Coordinates of N, CA, C and O in Angstrom, one line a residue:
X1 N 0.8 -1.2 0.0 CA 0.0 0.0 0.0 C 0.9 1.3 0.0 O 0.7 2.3 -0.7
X2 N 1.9 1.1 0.9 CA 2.9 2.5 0.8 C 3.3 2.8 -0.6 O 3.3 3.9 -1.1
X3 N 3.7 1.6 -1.1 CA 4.7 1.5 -2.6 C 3.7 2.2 -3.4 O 4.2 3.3 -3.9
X4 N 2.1 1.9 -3.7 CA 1.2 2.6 -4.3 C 0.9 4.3 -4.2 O 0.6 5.1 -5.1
X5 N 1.1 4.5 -3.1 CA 1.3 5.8 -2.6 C 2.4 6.7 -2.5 O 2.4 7.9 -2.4
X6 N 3.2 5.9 -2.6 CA 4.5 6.8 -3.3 C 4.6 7.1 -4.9 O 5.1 8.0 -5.5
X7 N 4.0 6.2 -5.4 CA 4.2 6.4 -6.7 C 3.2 6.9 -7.2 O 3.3 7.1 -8.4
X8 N 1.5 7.2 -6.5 CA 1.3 8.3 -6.8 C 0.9 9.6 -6.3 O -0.1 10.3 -6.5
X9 N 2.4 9.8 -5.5 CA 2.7 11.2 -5.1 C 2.7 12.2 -6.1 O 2.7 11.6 -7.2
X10 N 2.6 13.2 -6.1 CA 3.0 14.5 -7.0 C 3.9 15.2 -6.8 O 3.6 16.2 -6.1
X11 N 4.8 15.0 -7.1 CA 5.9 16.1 -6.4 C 6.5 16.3 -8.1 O 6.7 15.5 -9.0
X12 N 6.7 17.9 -7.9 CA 7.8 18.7 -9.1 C 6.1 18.7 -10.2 O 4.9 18.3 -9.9
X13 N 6.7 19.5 -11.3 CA 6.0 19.6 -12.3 C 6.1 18.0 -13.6 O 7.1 17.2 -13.6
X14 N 5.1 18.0 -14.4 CA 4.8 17.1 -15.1 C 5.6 18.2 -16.8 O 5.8 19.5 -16.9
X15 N 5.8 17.4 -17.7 CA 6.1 18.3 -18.6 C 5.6 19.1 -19.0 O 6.3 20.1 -19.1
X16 N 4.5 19.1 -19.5 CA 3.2 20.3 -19.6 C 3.2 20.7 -19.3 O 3.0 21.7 -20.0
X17 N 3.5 21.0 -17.6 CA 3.6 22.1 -16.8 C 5.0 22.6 -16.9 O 5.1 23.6 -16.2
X18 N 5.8 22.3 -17.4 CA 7.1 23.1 -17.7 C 6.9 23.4 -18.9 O 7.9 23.8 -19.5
X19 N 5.7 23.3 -19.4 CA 5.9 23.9 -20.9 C 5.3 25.0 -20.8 O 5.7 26.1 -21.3
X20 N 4.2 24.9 -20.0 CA 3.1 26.1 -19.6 C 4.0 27.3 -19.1 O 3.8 28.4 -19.6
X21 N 4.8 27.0 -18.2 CA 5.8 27.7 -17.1 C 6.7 28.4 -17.7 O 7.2 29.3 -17.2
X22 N 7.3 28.0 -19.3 CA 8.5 28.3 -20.2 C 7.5 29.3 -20.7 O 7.7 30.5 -20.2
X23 N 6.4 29.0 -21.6 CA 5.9 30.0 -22.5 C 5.2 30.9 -22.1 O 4.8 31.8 -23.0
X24 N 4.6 31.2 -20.1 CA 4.7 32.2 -19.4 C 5.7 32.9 -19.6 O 5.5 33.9 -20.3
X25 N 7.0 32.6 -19.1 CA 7.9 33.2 -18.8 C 8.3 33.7 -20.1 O 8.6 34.9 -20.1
X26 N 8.4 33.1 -21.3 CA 8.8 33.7 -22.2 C 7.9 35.0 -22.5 O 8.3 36.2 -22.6
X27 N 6.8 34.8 -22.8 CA 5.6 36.1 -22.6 C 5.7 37.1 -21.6 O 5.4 38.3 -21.8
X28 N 6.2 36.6 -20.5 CA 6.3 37.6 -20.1 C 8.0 38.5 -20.4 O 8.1 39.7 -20.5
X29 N 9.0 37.9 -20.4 CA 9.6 38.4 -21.1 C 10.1 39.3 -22.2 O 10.8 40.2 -22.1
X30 N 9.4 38.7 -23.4 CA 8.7 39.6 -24.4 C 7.9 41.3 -23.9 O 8.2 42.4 -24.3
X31 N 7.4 41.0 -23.2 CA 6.4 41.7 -23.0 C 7.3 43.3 -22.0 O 7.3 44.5 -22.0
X32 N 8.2 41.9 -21.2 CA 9.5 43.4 -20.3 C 10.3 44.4 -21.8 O 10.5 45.6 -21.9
X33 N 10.5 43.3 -22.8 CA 11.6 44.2 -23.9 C 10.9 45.0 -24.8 O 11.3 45.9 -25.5
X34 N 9.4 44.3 -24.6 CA 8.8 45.9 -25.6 C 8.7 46.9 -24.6 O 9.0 48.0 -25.0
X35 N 8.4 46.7 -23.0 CA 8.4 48.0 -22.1 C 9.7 49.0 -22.2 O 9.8 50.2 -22.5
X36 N 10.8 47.6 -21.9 CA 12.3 48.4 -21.9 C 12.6 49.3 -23.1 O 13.0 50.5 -22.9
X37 N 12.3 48.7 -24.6 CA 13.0 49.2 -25.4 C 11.9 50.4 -26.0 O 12.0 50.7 -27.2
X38 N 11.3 50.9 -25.4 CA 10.0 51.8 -25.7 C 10.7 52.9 -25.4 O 11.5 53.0 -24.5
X39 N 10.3 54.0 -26.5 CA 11.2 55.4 -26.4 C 10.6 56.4 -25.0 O 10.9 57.6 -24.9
X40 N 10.0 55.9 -24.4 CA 9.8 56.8 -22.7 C 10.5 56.2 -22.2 O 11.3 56.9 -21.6
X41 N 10.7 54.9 -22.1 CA 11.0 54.2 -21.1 C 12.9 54.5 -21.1 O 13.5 55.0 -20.2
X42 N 13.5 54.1 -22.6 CA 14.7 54.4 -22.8 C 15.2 56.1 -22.6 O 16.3 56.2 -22.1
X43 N 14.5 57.3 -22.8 CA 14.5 58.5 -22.2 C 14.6 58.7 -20.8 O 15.2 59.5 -20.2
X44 N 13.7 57.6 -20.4 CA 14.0 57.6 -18.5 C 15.2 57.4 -18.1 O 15.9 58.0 -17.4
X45 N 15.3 55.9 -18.8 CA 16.6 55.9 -18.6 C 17.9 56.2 -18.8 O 18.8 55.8 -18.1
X46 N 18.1 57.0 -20.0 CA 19.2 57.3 -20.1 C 19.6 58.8 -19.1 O 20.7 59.3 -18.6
X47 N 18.1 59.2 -19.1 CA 18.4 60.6 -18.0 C 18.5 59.8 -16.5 O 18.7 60.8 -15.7
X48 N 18.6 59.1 -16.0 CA 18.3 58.1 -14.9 C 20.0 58.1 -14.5 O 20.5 58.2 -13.4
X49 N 20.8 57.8 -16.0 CA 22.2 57.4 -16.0 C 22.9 58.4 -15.9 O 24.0 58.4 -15.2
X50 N 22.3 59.7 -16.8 CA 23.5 60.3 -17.0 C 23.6 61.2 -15.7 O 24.7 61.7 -15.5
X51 N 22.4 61.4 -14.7 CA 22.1 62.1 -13.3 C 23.2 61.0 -12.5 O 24.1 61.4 -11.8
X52 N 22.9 59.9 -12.7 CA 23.9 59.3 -11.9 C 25.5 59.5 -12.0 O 26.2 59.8 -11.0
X53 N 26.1 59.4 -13.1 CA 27.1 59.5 -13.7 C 27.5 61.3 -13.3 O 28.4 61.5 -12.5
X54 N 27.0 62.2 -13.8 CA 27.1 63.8 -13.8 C 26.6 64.2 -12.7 O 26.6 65.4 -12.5

């Protein structure tokens, strides 16, 4: 009965779910480099740098 119950534990993700978890993360990734590379966002930051630097 233990042996049955160990084996159907759930522990960690199934593939699927690391597929799901990749193509989140990739989405949302995507999603940071259109914020980042957006002309406000890069204006922020370069005045952000050069205050720091100057």
């Amino acid at each position: 009965m233990k042996r049955i119950a160990r084996l159907r534990r759930d522990t960690g993700m199934a593939t699927a779910e690391y597929a799901v978890g990749i193509l989140a993360a990739v989405a949302f990734a995507g999603l940071l480099l259109k914020v980042v590379t957006s002309a406000k966002v890069q204006s922020a930051l370069t005045g952000l740098v050069e205050r720091a630097l100057g």
